[in-house]
Short mmCIF file of C-alpha atoms in Angstrom, two decimals:
data_model
loop_
_atom_site.label_atom_id
_atom_site.label_comp_id
_atom_site.label_asym_id
_atom_site.label_seq_id
_atom_site.Cartn_x
_atom_site.Cartn_y
_atom_site.Cartn_z
CA MET A 1 73.66 111.18 32.91
CA PRO A 2 75.31 108.42 34.75
CA LYS A 3 77.31 106.18 33.50
CA ALA A 4 76.08 102.72 33.11
CA ARG A 5 77.90 100.01 35.73
CA LEU A 6 79.79 97.10 34.72
CA LYS A 7 78.76 93.94 35.80
CA LEU A 8 81.88 91.74 36.24
CA VAL A 9 82.93 88.66 37.14
CA ALA A 10 86.14 88.44 39.26
CA PRO A 11 88.96 87.68 37.27
CA LYS A 12 89.98 84.60 39.97
CA SER A 13 86.44 83.53 39.71
CA VAL A 14 86.79 82.93 36.28
CA ASN A 15 90.06 81.34 36.42
CA ARG A 16 89.32 79.32 38.81
CA THR A 17 85.93 78.35 40.19
CA VAL A 18 83.76 78.56 36.79
CA PRO A 19 85.85 76.50 34.59
CA LEU A 20 86.05 73.91 37.19
CA GLN A 21 82.41 73.28 38.25
CA ALA A 22 81.78 73.43 34.36
CA ALA A 23 84.23 70.36 34.04
CA GLY A 24 82.90 68.47 37.23
CA ASP A 25 79.28 68.70 36.41
CA ASN A 26 78.25 67.73 33.40
CA ARG A 27 79.77 64.86 30.19
CA TYR A 28 81.28 67.74 28.31
CA GLY A 29 82.83 69.71 30.89
CA HIS A 30 86.02 69.97 29.47
CA ARG A 31 84.33 71.52 25.80
CA ASP A 32 82.54 73.85 28.66
CA ALA A 33 85.60 74.84 30.50
CA THR A 34 87.60 75.12 27.16
CA MET A 35 84.93 77.62 26.34
CA VAL A 36 85.37 79.48 29.52
CA LEU A 37 89.09 80.16 29.50
CA ILE A 38 89.38 81.12 25.75
CA ALA A 39 86.37 83.32 26.05
CA PHE A 40 87.93 85.14 29.38
CA ARG A 41 91.69 84.95 28.22
CA HIS A 42 90.94 86.25 24.67
CA GLY A 43 88.10 88.93 25.61
CA LEU A 44 85.52 86.72 23.09
CA ARG A 45 82.18 87.94 22.25
CA ALA A 46 79.99 84.73 22.51
CA SER A 47 79.31 84.85 18.94
CA GLU A 48 83.17 85.14 18.24
CA LEU A 49 83.77 82.20 20.43
CA CYS A 50 80.98 80.26 19.28
CA ASP A 51 82.72 81.01 15.33
CA LEU A 52 86.35 79.90 16.54
CA ARG A 53 87.01 77.41 13.73
CA TRP A 54 90.48 74.84 13.88
CA ASP A 55 92.01 76.68 10.87
CA GLN A 56 92.78 79.81 13.68
CA VAL A 57 94.62 77.71 15.32
CA ASP A 58 98.20 77.92 14.72
CA PHE A 59 99.17 74.78 17.23
CA ALA A 60 103.25 74.77 15.94
CA ARG A 61 102.89 78.85 17.08
CA ALA A 62 100.99 78.90 19.85
CA ALA A 63 98.41 81.07 18.60
CA LEU A 64 95.34 82.40 18.03
CA HIS A 65 94.04 84.37 15.09
CA VAL A 66 91.25 86.14 16.67
CA ARG A 67 88.44 87.59 13.70
CA ARG A 68 86.32 90.19 15.68
CA ALA A 69 82.62 90.83 15.22
CA LYS A 70 81.08 94.63 15.00
CA SER A 71 83.59 96.03 12.64
CA GLY A 72 86.28 94.83 15.28
CA THR A 73 89.96 94.28 14.71
CA PRO A 74 91.45 91.26 13.95
CA SER A 75 94.36 90.00 16.00
CA THR A 76 96.79 87.01 16.70
CA HIS A 77 96.71 86.19 20.42
CA PRO A 78 99.47 84.18 21.92
CA LEU A 79 98.24 81.02 23.57
CA THR A 80 99.53 79.90 27.02
CA ALA A 81 101.12 75.97 27.96
CA ARG A 82 97.18 75.48 29.57
CA GLU A 83 94.81 77.20 27.04
CA MET A 84 97.47 74.53 24.09
CA ARG A 85 96.83 71.36 26.65
CA ALA A 86 93.21 71.83 26.85
CA LEU A 87 92.91 73.06 22.83
CA ARG A 88 94.54 69.41 21.67
CA ARG A 89 92.33 67.49 24.15
CA LEU A 90 89.23 69.14 23.29
CA ARG A 91 90.56 68.33 19.30
CA ARG A 92 91.10 64.64 20.13
CA GLU A 93 87.97 64.19 21.76
CA ALA A 94 85.34 66.21 19.74
CA PRO A 95 83.57 65.18 16.70
CA ALA A 96 84.96 66.02 13.17
CA SER A 97 84.19 69.67 12.54
CA PRO A 98 85.57 72.84 11.21
CA PHE A 99 84.20 74.55 14.34
CA MET A 100 86.10 74.77 17.62
CA PHE A 101 82.85 74.43 19.55
CA VAL A 102 80.41 71.54 18.56
CA SER A 103 77.25 70.38 20.33
CA GLU A 104 76.47 67.18 20.86
CA ARG A 105 74.74 66.58 17.68
CA GLY A 106 78.02 67.94 15.79
CA SER A 107 76.88 71.73 15.03
CA PRO A 108 78.22 74.92 15.93
CA PHE A 109 78.02 75.85 19.43
CA THR A 110 75.43 78.67 19.33
CA THR A 111 75.73 81.96 21.49
CA ALA A 112 72.72 80.68 23.57
CA GLY A 113 73.53 77.76 24.15
CA PHE A 114 76.71 79.25 25.37
CA ALA A 115 74.59 81.60 27.53
CA ARG A 116 72.49 78.64 29.14
CA MET A 117 76.12 76.96 29.53
CA LEU A 118 77.54 79.72 31.75
CA GLU A 119 74.56 80.04 33.71
CA ARG A 120 74.22 76.57 34.68
CA ALA A 121 78.43 76.79 35.87
CA ALA A 122 78.17 79.99 37.62
CA VAL A 123 74.75 78.35 39.73
CA SER A 124 77.53 75.41 40.26
CA ALA A 125 80.63 77.85 41.68
CA ARG A 126 77.89 79.51 43.55
CA LEU A 127 78.55 82.42 42.20
CA ASP A 128 75.50 85.15 43.56
CA ILE A 129 75.28 87.54 40.59
CA LYS A 130 72.99 86.39 37.24
CA VAL A 131 76.31 85.98 34.96
CA HIS A 132 76.38 86.44 31.00
CA PRO A 133 78.52 85.66 28.52
CA HIS A 134 79.84 89.64 27.97
CA MET A 135 80.96 89.55 31.49
CA LEU A 136 84.06 87.25 30.36
CA ARG A 137 85.21 89.70 28.00
CA HIS A 138 84.71 92.99 30.51
CA ALA A 139 86.10 90.00 33.13
CA CYS A 140 89.32 90.01 30.99
CA GLY A 141 89.79 94.24 29.98
CA PHE A 142 89.70 94.67 33.71
CA ALA A 143 92.25 91.84 34.49
CA LEU A 144 94.60 93.21 31.89
CA ALA A 145 93.86 96.35 33.13
CA ASN A 146 94.65 95.50 36.78
CA ARG A 147 98.19 94.26 35.64
CA GLY A 148 99.17 97.88 33.91
CA HIS A 149 98.75 96.49 30.18
CA ASP A 150 98.75 99.90 28.32
CA THR A 151 95.11 101.42 26.68
CA ARG A 152 96.84 101.07 23.28
CA GLY A 153 97.28 97.48 23.77
CA LEU A 154 94.50 96.21 25.73
CA GLN A 155 92.31 98.25 22.79
CA ALA A 156 94.17 95.94 20.44
CA TYR A 157 93.93 92.61 22.09
CA LEU A 158 90.09 93.59 22.79
CA GLY A 159 89.52 94.43 18.83
CA HIS A 160 88.37 97.42 19.95
CA ARG A 161 87.88 100.29 17.08
CA TYR A 162 87.65 103.00 19.31
CA ILE A 163 89.85 103.86 22.25
CA GLN A 164 86.93 105.02 24.27
CA HIS A 165 85.25 101.70 24.60
CA THR A 166 88.77 100.18 25.82
CA VAL A 167 88.95 103.23 28.39
CA ARG A 168 86.07 102.06 30.97
CA TYR A 169 88.91 99.36 32.15
CA THR A 170 91.42 101.24 32.80
CA GLU A 171 88.44 103.93 34.67
CA LEU A 172 87.56 101.02 36.97
CA SER A 173 91.08 99.62 37.94
CA SER A 174 91.64 99.86 41.63
CA ASP A 175 95.53 100.18 41.16
CA ARG A 176 95.82 102.91 38.03
CA PHE A 177 97.95 105.43 40.09
CA LYS A 178 99.47 103.14 42.39
CA GLY A 179 103.36 103.99 42.92
CA TRP A 180 103.20 107.32 40.62
CA TRP A 181 105.03 108.89 43.73
CA LYS A 182 108.04 107.46 45.88
CA ASP A 183 109.01 108.91 49.18
#
């Protein structure tokens, strides 16, 4: 039985094109761009992203406490300077709520709303594929595997309970055997 092929968004597209297009296309562009950035950089499922609360961000230590869905392993991820700037701005501009990402009515953003927003951003960025939120998680795993991060570390970062769920990213890595032999 052949393995199902993962549909991926190229990490360069996520890092540059999609967030920038999302930011320029609507009045909630910063919120939308921050959602894409955080989902991608931390390999979050849509439900984990939409459930993020401000008390999970440690601004003093630049850390994000990730609560995983599907019985995944929780972890603490470092936040980059870019992510910290985006989160600080979002906190200043967003309505008062315990949730990090809220709709214009002030309620927590839904997974369906995130999927629709991501589809609109992909169309604006002229990506020729149908984009869905889980592609950001896959793109994160693939990008980290291509950077040479070990499978166990990747498993912990993505919150996978079982390593066989993580191995798919290292199997896809085009550079996984690079440098094994030196002439």
